[in-house]
Each structure stands twice: as C-alpha cells, then as structure tokens.
Short mmCIF file of C-alpha atoms and ligand atoms in Angstrom, two decimals:
data_model
loop_
_atom_site.label_atom_id
_atom_site.label_comp_id
_atom_site.label_asym_id
_atom_site.label_seq_id
_atom_site.Cartn_x
_atom_site.Cartn_y
_atom_site.Cartn_z
CA MET A 1 15.83 -25.40 -23.92
CA VAL A 2 14.57 -22.00 -24.97
CA SER A 3 11.38 -21.01 -23.10
CA SER A 4 8.48 -19.46 -24.96
CA THR A 5 9.21 -16.07 -23.34
CA GLU A 6 12.82 -16.28 -24.51
CA LYS A 7 11.60 -17.16 -27.99
CA SER A 8 9.40 -14.05 -27.87
CA ALA A 9 12.42 -12.06 -26.72
CA TYR A 10 14.43 -13.20 -29.77
CA LEU A 11 11.53 -12.23 -32.02
CA ALA A 12 11.04 -8.89 -30.27
CA ILE A 13 14.65 -7.70 -30.42
CA LYS A 14 14.63 -7.99 -34.21
CA LYS A 15 11.90 -5.33 -34.35
CA PHE A 16 14.24 -2.67 -32.96
CA GLN A 17 16.85 -0.52 -34.68
CA ILE A 18 19.78 -2.36 -33.13
CA ILE A 19 23.26 -2.42 -34.60
CA GLY A 20 24.39 -5.91 -35.62
CA GLN A 21 23.07 -9.40 -34.91
CA PRO A 22 21.96 -10.71 -31.51
CA LYS A 23 24.13 -13.62 -30.35
CA GLU A 24 22.68 -14.34 -26.94
CA ILE A 25 19.76 -13.16 -24.83
CA CYS A 26 19.74 -13.92 -21.11
CA ARG A 27 17.69 -12.98 -18.06
CA TYR A 28 19.24 -10.09 -16.21
CA GLY A 29 18.99 -8.13 -12.94
CA ASN A 30 16.99 -8.50 -9.75
CA GLY A 31 13.86 -6.48 -10.49
CA HIS A 32 10.55 -7.68 -9.05
CA ILE A 33 8.34 -6.42 -11.86
CA ASN A 34 9.45 -6.51 -15.49
CA ASP A 35 11.18 -9.27 -17.44
CA THR A 36 14.64 -7.94 -18.15
CA TYR A 37 17.09 -9.46 -20.67
CA LEU A 38 20.63 -8.65 -21.60
CA VAL A 39 21.15 -8.81 -25.35
CA ILE A 40 24.70 -9.64 -26.41
CA MET A 41 25.50 -8.96 -30.03
CA LYS A 42 27.77 -10.97 -32.33
CA GLU A 43 29.67 -7.77 -32.98
CA LYS A 44 31.85 -6.83 -30.04
CA GLY A 45 31.17 -3.82 -27.91
CA ILE A 46 27.42 -3.30 -28.18
CA ARG A 47 24.86 -4.61 -25.76
CA TYR A 48 21.23 -3.82 -25.10
CA ILE A 49 18.67 -4.21 -22.35
CA LEU A 50 15.41 -5.69 -23.59
CA GLN A 51 12.40 -5.52 -21.29
CA ARG A 52 8.93 -6.96 -21.42
CA ILE A 53 6.72 -4.62 -19.44
CA ASN A 54 4.55 -6.21 -16.76
CA LYS A 55 1.00 -5.68 -18.00
CA HIS A 56 -0.55 -6.80 -14.75
CA VAL A 57 1.27 -3.99 -12.93
CA PHE A 58 1.05 -1.32 -15.62
CA ALA A 59 -2.43 -1.13 -17.14
CA HIS A 60 -1.20 1.20 -19.91
CA PRO A 61 2.38 0.33 -20.88
CA ASP A 62 2.23 2.82 -23.77
CA GLU A 63 1.71 5.61 -21.23
CA VAL A 64 4.66 4.33 -19.20
CA ILE A 65 6.88 4.56 -22.28
CA GLU A 66 5.49 7.97 -23.16
CA ASN A 67 6.59 9.27 -19.74
CA ILE A 68 10.02 7.73 -20.16
CA ALA A 69 10.49 9.14 -23.65
CA GLY A 70 9.57 12.63 -22.42
CA VAL A 71 11.69 12.55 -19.30
CA THR A 72 14.77 10.99 -20.91
CA ALA A 73 14.68 13.49 -23.81
CA TYR A 74 14.54 16.30 -21.25
CA ILE A 75 17.40 14.91 -19.14
CA ARG A 76 19.44 14.28 -22.28
CA LYS A 77 19.33 17.98 -23.12
CA GLU A 78 20.40 18.89 -19.59
CA VAL A 79 23.28 16.38 -19.73
CA GLU A 80 24.36 17.82 -23.09
CA LYS A 81 24.32 21.35 -21.65
CA LEU A 82 26.54 20.20 -18.80
CA GLY A 83 28.92 18.47 -21.21
CA GLY A 84 28.12 15.00 -19.84
CA ASP A 85 28.04 11.62 -21.62
CA VAL A 86 24.55 11.15 -23.09
CA ASN A 87 25.13 7.44 -23.66
CA ARG A 88 25.73 6.78 -19.97
CA GLU A 89 24.09 9.48 -17.87
CA VAL A 90 20.57 8.97 -19.14
CA LEU A 91 18.65 5.95 -20.40
CA ASN A 92 18.50 5.78 -24.20
CA LEU A 93 15.36 4.22 -25.64
CA ILE A 94 16.07 2.47 -28.95
CA PRO A 95 13.23 2.93 -31.48
CA THR A 96 11.66 0.08 -33.40
CA VAL A 97 12.14 -0.19 -37.15
CA ASP A 98 8.78 1.57 -37.44
CA GLY A 99 10.00 4.45 -35.31
CA SER A 100 7.95 3.61 -32.22
CA ASN A 101 9.40 3.52 -28.69
CA PHE A 102 7.92 0.09 -28.01
CA TYR A 103 6.98 -3.10 -29.81
CA PHE A 104 3.57 -4.68 -29.27
CA ASP A 105 3.84 -8.37 -30.13
CA GLU A 106 1.35 -11.02 -31.28
CA ASP A 107 0.73 -12.07 -27.70
CA GLU A 108 -0.18 -8.48 -26.89
CA GLN A 109 2.99 -7.96 -24.89
CA TYR A 110 4.89 -4.67 -24.77
CA TRP A 111 8.66 -4.66 -25.29
CA ARG A 112 11.22 -1.88 -25.12
CA VAL A 113 14.96 -1.67 -25.62
CA TYR A 114 17.58 0.51 -23.95
CA LEU A 115 21.21 0.95 -24.77
CA PHE A 116 23.14 -1.03 -22.15
CA VAL A 117 25.04 1.39 -19.94
CA GLU A 118 28.54 -0.07 -20.04
CA ARG A 119 31.17 -0.18 -17.29
CA THR A 120 28.64 0.04 -14.49
CA ASN A 121 27.60 -2.00 -11.46
CA THR A 122 24.46 -2.25 -9.37
CA PHE A 123 24.29 -3.07 -5.66
CA GLN A 124 21.63 -5.02 -3.78
CA LEU A 125 22.89 -3.59 -0.48
CA PRO A 126 25.41 -0.77 -0.12
CA ASP A 127 28.87 -2.19 0.66
CA THR A 128 29.81 1.04 2.40
CA PRO A 129 28.11 4.29 3.46
CA ALA A 130 30.06 5.94 0.61
CA ILE A 131 28.13 3.90 -1.97
CA PHE A 132 24.83 4.80 -0.38
CA TYR A 133 25.88 8.46 -0.23
CA GLU A 134 26.58 8.34 -3.98
CA SER A 135 23.16 6.83 -4.68
CA ALA A 136 21.59 9.67 -2.68
CA ARG A 137 23.45 12.18 -4.83
CA ALA A 138 22.28 10.40 -7.97
CA PHE A 139 18.61 10.46 -6.91
CA GLY A 140 18.97 14.00 -5.49
CA ASN A 141 20.42 15.27 -8.78
CA PHE A 142 17.81 13.38 -10.74
CA GLY A 143 15.05 15.22 -8.84
CA ALA A 144 16.86 18.53 -9.25
CA LEU A 145 17.29 18.00 -13.03
CA LEU A 146 13.55 17.40 -13.34
CA ALA A 147 12.50 20.22 -11.01
CA ASP A 148 11.10 22.25 -13.93
CA TYR A 149 9.67 19.31 -15.87
CA PRO A 150 5.91 19.93 -16.18
CA CYS A 151 4.11 17.53 -13.84
CA GLU A 152 0.95 17.75 -15.94
CA LYS A 153 2.76 16.10 -18.87
CA LEU A 154 3.19 12.91 -16.87
CA ASN A 155 0.75 10.03 -17.10
CA VAL A 156 -0.15 8.45 -13.77
CA THR A 157 1.19 4.98 -14.50
CA ILE A 158 -0.05 3.36 -11.27
CA PRO A 159 -2.88 5.30 -9.63
CA GLY A 160 -2.56 5.46 -5.84
CA PHE A 161 1.00 4.12 -5.95
CA HIS A 162 2.17 5.77 -2.71
CA ASP A 163 -1.28 6.48 -1.33
CA THR A 164 -0.84 4.55 1.90
CA PRO A 165 -4.49 4.68 3.07
CA TRP A 166 -5.46 3.22 -0.32
CA ARG A 167 -2.95 0.41 0.33
CA TYR A 168 -4.86 -0.32 3.54
CA LYS A 169 -8.05 -0.57 1.47
CA GLN A 170 -6.37 -3.04 -0.87
CA LEU A 171 -5.26 -5.09 2.11
CA ARG A 172 -8.83 -5.16 3.45
CA HIS A 173 -10.08 -6.35 0.04
CA ALA A 174 -7.48 -9.10 0.03
CA LEU A 175 -8.50 -10.18 3.53
CA LYS A 176 -12.15 -10.25 2.59
CA ASP A 177 -11.50 -12.59 -0.34
CA ASP A 178 -8.65 -14.48 1.33
CA VAL A 179 -8.29 -16.58 -1.84
CA ARG A 180 -5.53 -18.79 -0.46
CA ALA A 181 -6.79 -18.94 3.14
CA ARG A 182 -3.59 -17.24 4.31
CA ALA A 183 -5.17 -14.57 6.55
CA LYS A 184 -5.06 -16.79 9.65
CA GLU A 185 -1.32 -17.20 9.29
CA VAL A 186 -0.65 -13.44 9.32
CA GLU A 187 -2.65 -12.29 12.34
CA ARG A 188 0.38 -10.84 14.13
CA GLU A 189 1.44 -8.89 11.06
CA LEU A 190 -2.11 -7.57 10.61
CA GLU A 191 -2.17 -6.39 14.21
CA PHE A 192 1.04 -4.43 13.59
CA VAL A 193 -0.30 -2.92 10.38
CA PHE A 194 -3.62 -1.80 11.85
CA GLU A 195 -1.95 -0.37 14.96
CA HIS A 196 -0.12 1.98 12.57
CA GLU A 197 -3.10 2.96 10.44
CA LYS A 198 -3.60 6.46 11.80
CA GLU A 199 0.03 7.49 11.32
CA ALA A 200 0.05 5.98 7.84
CA SER A 201 -2.29 8.64 6.46
CA ILE A 202 -0.09 11.60 7.47
CA LEU A 203 1.62 12.04 4.09
CA ARG A 204 -1.62 11.84 2.14
CA GLU A 205 -3.18 14.45 4.41
CA MET A 206 -0.19 16.77 4.04
CA LYS A 207 -0.29 16.32 0.29
CA GLU A 208 -3.99 17.08 0.14
CA ASN A 209 -3.83 20.18 2.34
CA GLY A 210 -0.82 21.53 0.47
CA GLU A 211 1.64 21.27 3.37
CA LEU A 212 3.91 19.21 1.13
CA PRO A 213 4.36 20.27 -2.52
CA ILE A 214 3.82 17.97 -5.49
CA ARG A 215 6.98 17.33 -7.47
CA VAL A 216 8.19 15.08 -10.27
CA THR A 217 9.29 11.99 -8.37
CA HIS A 218 10.86 8.66 -9.31
CA ASN A 219 8.83 6.65 -6.79
CA ASP A 220 11.01 3.53 -6.82
CA THR A 221 14.34 4.71 -5.46
CA LYS A 222 15.86 1.33 -4.66
CA LEU A 223 19.63 1.20 -4.61
CA ASN A 224 19.56 -1.24 -7.53
CA ASN A 225 17.86 1.42 -9.64
CA VAL A 226 21.12 3.37 -9.84
CA LEU A 227 24.00 2.32 -12.09
CA PHE A 228 27.43 3.04 -10.59
CA ASP A 229 30.64 3.59 -12.52
CA ASP A 230 32.70 0.43 -12.04
CA LYS A 231 35.94 2.40 -11.56
CA THR A 232 34.91 5.42 -9.50
CA ASP A 233 31.82 4.00 -7.73
CA LYS A 234 30.02 7.26 -8.50
CA GLY A 235 26.34 7.11 -9.52
CA VAL A 236 26.16 7.35 -13.31
CA CYS A 237 22.55 6.78 -14.30
CA VAL A 238 19.17 6.54 -12.60
CA ILE A 239 17.12 3.74 -14.18
CA ASP A 240 13.72 2.03 -13.80
CA LEU A 241 11.72 5.08 -14.78
CA ASP A 242 8.35 3.30 -15.01
CA THR A 243 6.89 4.99 -11.97
CA ILE A 244 7.92 8.57 -12.63
CA MET A 245 4.81 10.47 -11.61
CA PRO A 246 3.79 13.55 -9.68
CA GLY A 247 4.53 12.75 -6.03
CA LEU A 248 6.21 13.86 -2.81
CA SER A 249 9.94 14.28 -2.27
CA VAL A 250 9.64 12.27 0.95
CA TYR A 251 8.47 9.22 -1.04
CA ASP A 252 11.78 9.14 -2.89
CA PHE A 253 13.88 9.74 0.21
CA GLY A 254 11.84 7.23 2.23
CA ASP A 255 11.86 4.40 -0.27
CA ALA A 256 15.63 4.69 -0.69
CA ILE A 257 16.12 4.42 3.09
CA ARG A 258 13.73 1.48 3.30
CA PHE A 259 15.86 -0.53 0.92
CA GLY A 260 19.43 0.65 1.42
CA ALA A 261 19.59 1.49 5.14
CA ASN A 262 18.28 -1.95 6.06
CA THR A 263 21.08 -4.02 7.60
CA SER A 264 19.63 -7.10 5.90
CA GLU A 265 18.30 -7.96 2.47
CA GLU A 266 14.63 -7.26 1.86
CA ASP A 267 13.59 -10.91 2.30
CA GLU A 268 15.93 -11.90 5.16
CA GLU A 269 14.08 -14.35 7.38
CA ASP A 270 16.24 -13.89 10.48
CA LEU A 271 14.73 -10.68 11.76
CA ASP A 272 17.55 -10.21 14.28
CA LYS A 273 19.65 -9.27 11.26
CA CYS A 274 17.20 -6.57 10.17
CA GLU A 275 17.65 -3.09 11.62
CA LEU A 276 17.87 0.48 10.49
CA SER A 277 21.54 1.35 10.00
CA LEU A 278 22.12 4.86 11.35
CA PRO A 279 25.45 5.26 9.50
CA MET A 280 23.63 4.45 6.25
CA PHE A 281 20.78 6.76 7.17
CA ARG A 282 23.29 9.55 7.80
CA ALA A 283 25.17 8.91 4.56
CA TYR A 284 21.99 9.03 2.49
CA THR A 285 20.65 12.11 4.27
CA GLU A 286 23.93 13.94 3.65
CA GLY A 287 24.12 13.02 -0.04
CA TYR A 288 20.47 13.76 -0.65
CA LEU A 289 20.37 17.10 1.12
CA GLU A 290 23.60 18.27 -0.53
CA CYS A 291 21.86 18.01 -3.89
CA ALA A 292 18.24 18.70 -3.00
CA LYS A 293 18.29 21.02 0.03
CA ASP A 294 17.89 24.29 -1.88
CA ALA A 295 14.83 23.03 -3.70
CA LEU A 296 13.07 21.60 -0.62
CA THR A 297 10.84 23.39 1.88
CA GLU A 298 11.58 23.26 5.60
CA LYS A 299 8.54 21.06 6.09
CA GLU A 300 9.72 18.56 3.47
CA ILE A 301 13.06 18.28 5.25
CA THR A 302 11.56 17.74 8.69
CA MET A 303 9.25 15.08 7.26
CA LEU A 304 12.09 12.96 5.83
CA PRO A 305 12.19 10.48 8.75
CA GLU A 306 8.42 10.11 8.57
CA GLY A 307 8.76 9.46 4.83
CA ALA A 308 11.18 6.63 5.58
CA LYS A 309 8.87 5.07 8.12
CA ILE A 310 5.68 5.33 6.06
CA MET A 311 7.32 4.08 2.85
CA THR A 312 8.65 1.06 4.76
CA LEU A 313 5.28 0.34 6.35
CA GLU A 314 3.55 0.79 2.99
CA CYS A 315 5.91 -1.57 1.22
CA GLY A 316 5.35 -4.15 3.97
CA ILE A 317 1.59 -3.78 3.48
CA ARG A 318 2.03 -4.29 -0.28
CA PHE A 319 4.09 -7.46 0.22
CA LEU A 320 1.60 -8.77 2.78
CA THR A 321 -1.37 -7.99 0.52
CA ASP A 322 0.32 -9.80 -2.34
CA TYR A 323 1.03 -12.80 -0.12
CA ILE A 324 -2.66 -12.95 0.83
CA ASN A 325 -3.66 -12.55 -2.82
CA GLY A 326 -1.47 -15.50 -3.82
CA ASP A 327 1.70 -13.72 -5.06
CA ILE A 328 0.32 -12.13 -8.17
CA TYR A 329 2.17 -8.78 -8.20
CA PHE A 330 5.79 -9.12 -7.03
CA ARG A 331 7.96 -11.82 -8.61
CA VAL A 332 8.72 -14.54 -6.05
CA HIS A 333 11.50 -17.10 -6.24
CA TYR A 334 10.27 -19.32 -3.43
CA GLU A 335 7.16 -19.93 -1.37
CA LYS A 336 6.47 -17.33 1.31
CA GLN A 337 9.00 -14.88 -0.08
CA ASN A 338 6.41 -12.11 0.05
CA LEU A 339 5.58 -12.97 3.65
CA ARG A 340 9.27 -12.83 4.53
CA ARG A 341 9.60 -9.52 2.74
CA ALA A 342 6.59 -8.14 4.64
CA ARG A 343 7.87 -9.29 8.04
CA ASN A 344 11.24 -7.80 7.26
CA GLN A 345 9.67 -4.40 6.45
CA PHE A 346 7.65 -4.41 9.67
CA LYS A 347 10.76 -5.21 11.68
CA LEU A 348 12.49 -2.30 9.99
CA VAL A 349 9.62 0.01 10.95
CA SER A 350 10.02 -1.09 14.59
CA SER A 351 13.73 -0.46 14.40
CA MET A 352 13.08 3.05 13.04
CA GLU A 353 10.74 3.65 15.96
CA GLU A 354 13.51 2.67 18.38
CA LYS A 355 15.99 4.96 16.62
CA TRP A 356 13.55 7.76 15.91
CA GLN A 357 15.28 10.48 17.95
CA ASP A 358 18.60 9.69 16.26
CA MET A 359 17.03 9.79 12.79
CA CYS A 360 15.48 13.21 13.49
CA ALA A 361 18.76 14.50 14.96
CA ILE A 362 20.70 13.38 11.87
CA VAL A 363 18.32 15.29 9.60
CA GLU A 364 18.45 18.37 11.82
CA ASN A 365 22.25 18.32 12.04
CA THR A 366 22.64 17.88 8.28
CA ILE A 367 20.77 21.03 7.29
P1 ADP B 401 12.56 -3.77 -12.77
O1 ADP B 401 11.46 -2.78 -13.01
O2 ADP B 401 12.10 -5.15 -12.96
O3 ADP B 401 13.24 -3.53 -11.46
P2 ADP B 401 14.85 -2.45 -14.05
O4 ADP B 401 14.54 -1.47 -15.13
O5 ADP B 401 15.23 -1.89 -12.74
O6 ADP B 401 13.63 -3.50 -13.94
O7 ADP B 401 16.04 -3.37 -14.58
C1 ADP B 401 16.48 -4.51 -13.86
C2 ADP B 401 18.01 -4.50 -13.75
O8 ADP B 401 18.57 -4.50 -15.08
C3 ADP B 401 18.59 -3.28 -13.08
O9 ADP B 401 18.66 -3.42 -11.67
C4 ADP B 401 19.99 -3.20 -13.71
O10 ADP B 401 20.87 -4.11 -13.08
C5 ADP B 401 19.76 -3.71 -15.13
N1 ADP B 401 19.56 -2.62 -16.12
C6 ADP B 401 18.39 -2.06 -16.49
N2 ADP B 401 18.57 -1.14 -17.46
C7 ADP B 401 19.90 -1.10 -17.71
C8 ADP B 401 20.74 -0.38 -18.65
N3 ADP B 401 20.20 0.48 -19.53
N4 ADP B 401 22.07 -0.62 -18.65
C9 ADP B 401 22.62 -1.50 -17.77
N5 ADP B 401 21.89 -2.24 -16.89
C10 ADP B 401 20.55 -2.04 -16.85
C1 GN1 B 402 9.32 -3.11 -7.10
O1 GN1 B 402 10.70 -2.92 -9.96
P1 GN1 B 402 11.49 -2.92 -8.68
O2 GN1 B 402 11.96 -4.26 -8.29
O3 GN1 B 402 12.57 -1.86 -8.76
C2 GN1 B 402 8.16 -2.16 -6.96
C3 GN1 B 402 8.47 -1.10 -5.92
C4 GN1 B 402 8.76 -1.77 -4.58
C5 GN1 B 402 9.90 -2.75 -4.77
C6 GN1 B 402 10.17 -3.54 -3.51
C7 GN1 B 402 6.40 -0.85 -10.01
O4 GN1 B 402 10.45 -2.39 -7.57
O5 GN1 B 402 7.35 -0.23 -5.75
O6 GN1 B 402 9.11 -0.81 -3.61
O7 GN1 B 402 9.62 -3.69 -5.83
N1 GN1 B 402 7.86 -1.54 -8.24
C8 GN1 B 402 6.59 -1.45 -8.67
O8 GN1 B 402 11.42 -4.12 -3.60
O9 GN1 B 402 5.62 -1.84 -8.01
MG1 MG B 403 14.43 -1.97 -10.77
#
C-alpha cells in the first residue's frame, strides 16, 4: 500500500531535473524533523534524496532553502579551489524543471531534492573515538570554510533556536496549558530543570554583552548529520543545513557532545547506561580544536564545556516541552519517547557535572 505522503513524493520527484526514471522511493534516515526519502532510479548509478520540509518547525521553508542555496554555492567554490569533489563534499540542490530550488505542491508542502552522496555511511553513535574525532574535524572545517560568509545574508529559520531562557518560557507556556495533563508526571524533571535556570542563561548573556562573538553556525551538529566515507571513515560532507544561522561556536561544539559523547542512545530508558564518555569528549575536543582553534577566541575555548552542558540541558527542556505539548514537534516512534529523551538528557547533564573538572582539564590540555 502506498501512503498518501508517498504518493505525493512520487508526484514531487517528477518536478525536479533528475536524470532518468524513478524506480522506487523509500523512507530514509533517522531525522526527527523532515520526511526524508531515498529515490532509486531505474538507471543504475544515480540516486537522490527527496525531502518534505516540516512546515510546523520551519515557518518559512523558502527562507530555509535560500540559506542552503547560498551556503552550498559558497562551499562549492571553496571545495573547487581546494581541488575537492564537488559532488561529495557539499550538498547539491537539484533544481525543479522551472529552475526553482524547491517545489511547492498542491497540498502546500515544500519539497527539495539533493544528489545522494554515494559511498558514505552515517552513525547514530560513534563506534570509536576515531569516528567522533573525524566528525569534529568535519564540523570544525565546515565552520572554518564559512568563517567569512556574511552572517547578515542568512535568514533566521527558527527564531530563538538556541536561546535557552526562551526555551524556559516555552516550557512554562506548555505547563500552563498542560493539554495532555502530563505535568504531574514530570515533577521530578521540572525540579531539575528549574534548579538549573540561572546557569542556563549564561550563553545568552555572553552573546548579548559581546563576550562571545556571533558566527555562522550549523546549530544541529548531531553525529548523524555528517556523512562518512565508507572506506576511509573520514568525514566527507556536513548535511542537514536547515538551521544554519548566526550563532555561537559553543552551540555547535556543545550539541555535538550532547549527542555523540553520550554512552547511550538519546532515548535510552535505562539511565544507568547514560553517561558522558570522557574518551569521546577528548576525541571531539581534539578534532574540533585542530580545525577551529586559530579562529576562536580564548573565551570561546574556555566556554566549550559550558556549551556542552547548556546544549544538553536545553535539548532536554525541548523534549520535555514537546512531551507536555503532546509530541507535536519531534517525530516519535512510540509513546513517551520524548519523555525518555528528556530524562536521558538530564542524566547526561548530571554526568557532566560529576566529570566537570575532567572536561575542563581536557579542553585546557588540548590548546
Ligand atoms: P532531518 O532534518 O530530518 O534530520 P537530514 O537532512 O539530516 O534530515 O536527513 C536524514 C538522513 O538522510 C541523514 O541522517 C542521512 O542519513 C540521509 N541523507 C540526507 N541527505 C543525504 C545526502 N545528500 N546523501 C546521502 N544521505 C543523505
Ligand atoms: C532535531 O533534524 P535532526 O533530527 O537532525 C532538531 C535538533 C535537536 C535534535 C535532537 C530543526 O535534529 O535541534 O537537537 O533533533 N532539529 C530541529 O536529536 O529542531
Ligand atoms: Mg539530521
């Protein structure tokens, strides 16, 4: 049985300048936000990624695509200068037959197509510190490549995305409405969150008073947003560019640690399995600073552990808020998945607090 979304996907792909005939379209990847499909063509050797952009998350999908078109064109030139492979080292947006970078369908849905980056893998958790180190180099280089990209050209695709105090506000709104009567069930989690409220505003304050500089940031530096070469295990391409916006370097470092230096998966229920892995933290810090150190200020470097902690807390708050709101933002595959994700993030914050001195020492010793 072909679902109505799949039917729309078959209709959408035909609107793009693809080579050949689509043979099969199937759901692909582990993203929480967009609907991603792999398009396999009848003709051998060419595949595409087709995505329906989540309109609930992105109020202006056209602005998202505009950012991506600008940034990928810029990176493409840099890759060309360095003699790299422009079909693999940067995302390639395929235009529609009308020459647009997206297709707006009859149901008012936005679709886009990328060339599938062949001979690559993604990881949900790093198998080894070496993999995580490579992802750090990929994100570090990505930031370095975009260091001179004009911030003012970027649309703010999700206002307040890493504004942690604003995330507290959203949580309070959710609690006030409590549409699913779930607030009672999460009292312990709320206590943890509100105990941390003061610390959570540090990055915003430092951004506002200029202590931390605004840079072009990716803002969603999960390990599975890097494609790795399937032979060398080196990072080939940074993907999921929907949240490229002006931001802080510590957001990108912190979010990567939150996801990849967790000893468990993001929704692991057994919290005894969830800890901060210091070997992973070290590997990422080394890879990241090797590529980014020269561009960063001393303050940015000393704030890296704080970035990790606040990004983890913030993500936990977002999962918890979504649970209270009835799971309307992050895709869930089972009941209470968002609650499990939130609890897991809060456990990781506690683990970081226990290992705080070690985290700071690793950063200090890496410079
Ligand atoms: P989401 O925003 O939902 O996370 P992503 O853009 O990260 O969506 O895509 C989901 C998954 O699809 C990725 O983790 C990756 O496995 C795969 N993917 C996305 N784009 C490409 C591409 N151009 N080539 C190969 N795989 C891709
Ligand atoms: C979402 O799209 P994906 O799955 O890479 C989310 C991130 C969260 C992450 C938690 C646009 O990322 O901010 O950190 O889930 N993306 C958006 O896993 O909200
Ligand atoms: Mg993704």
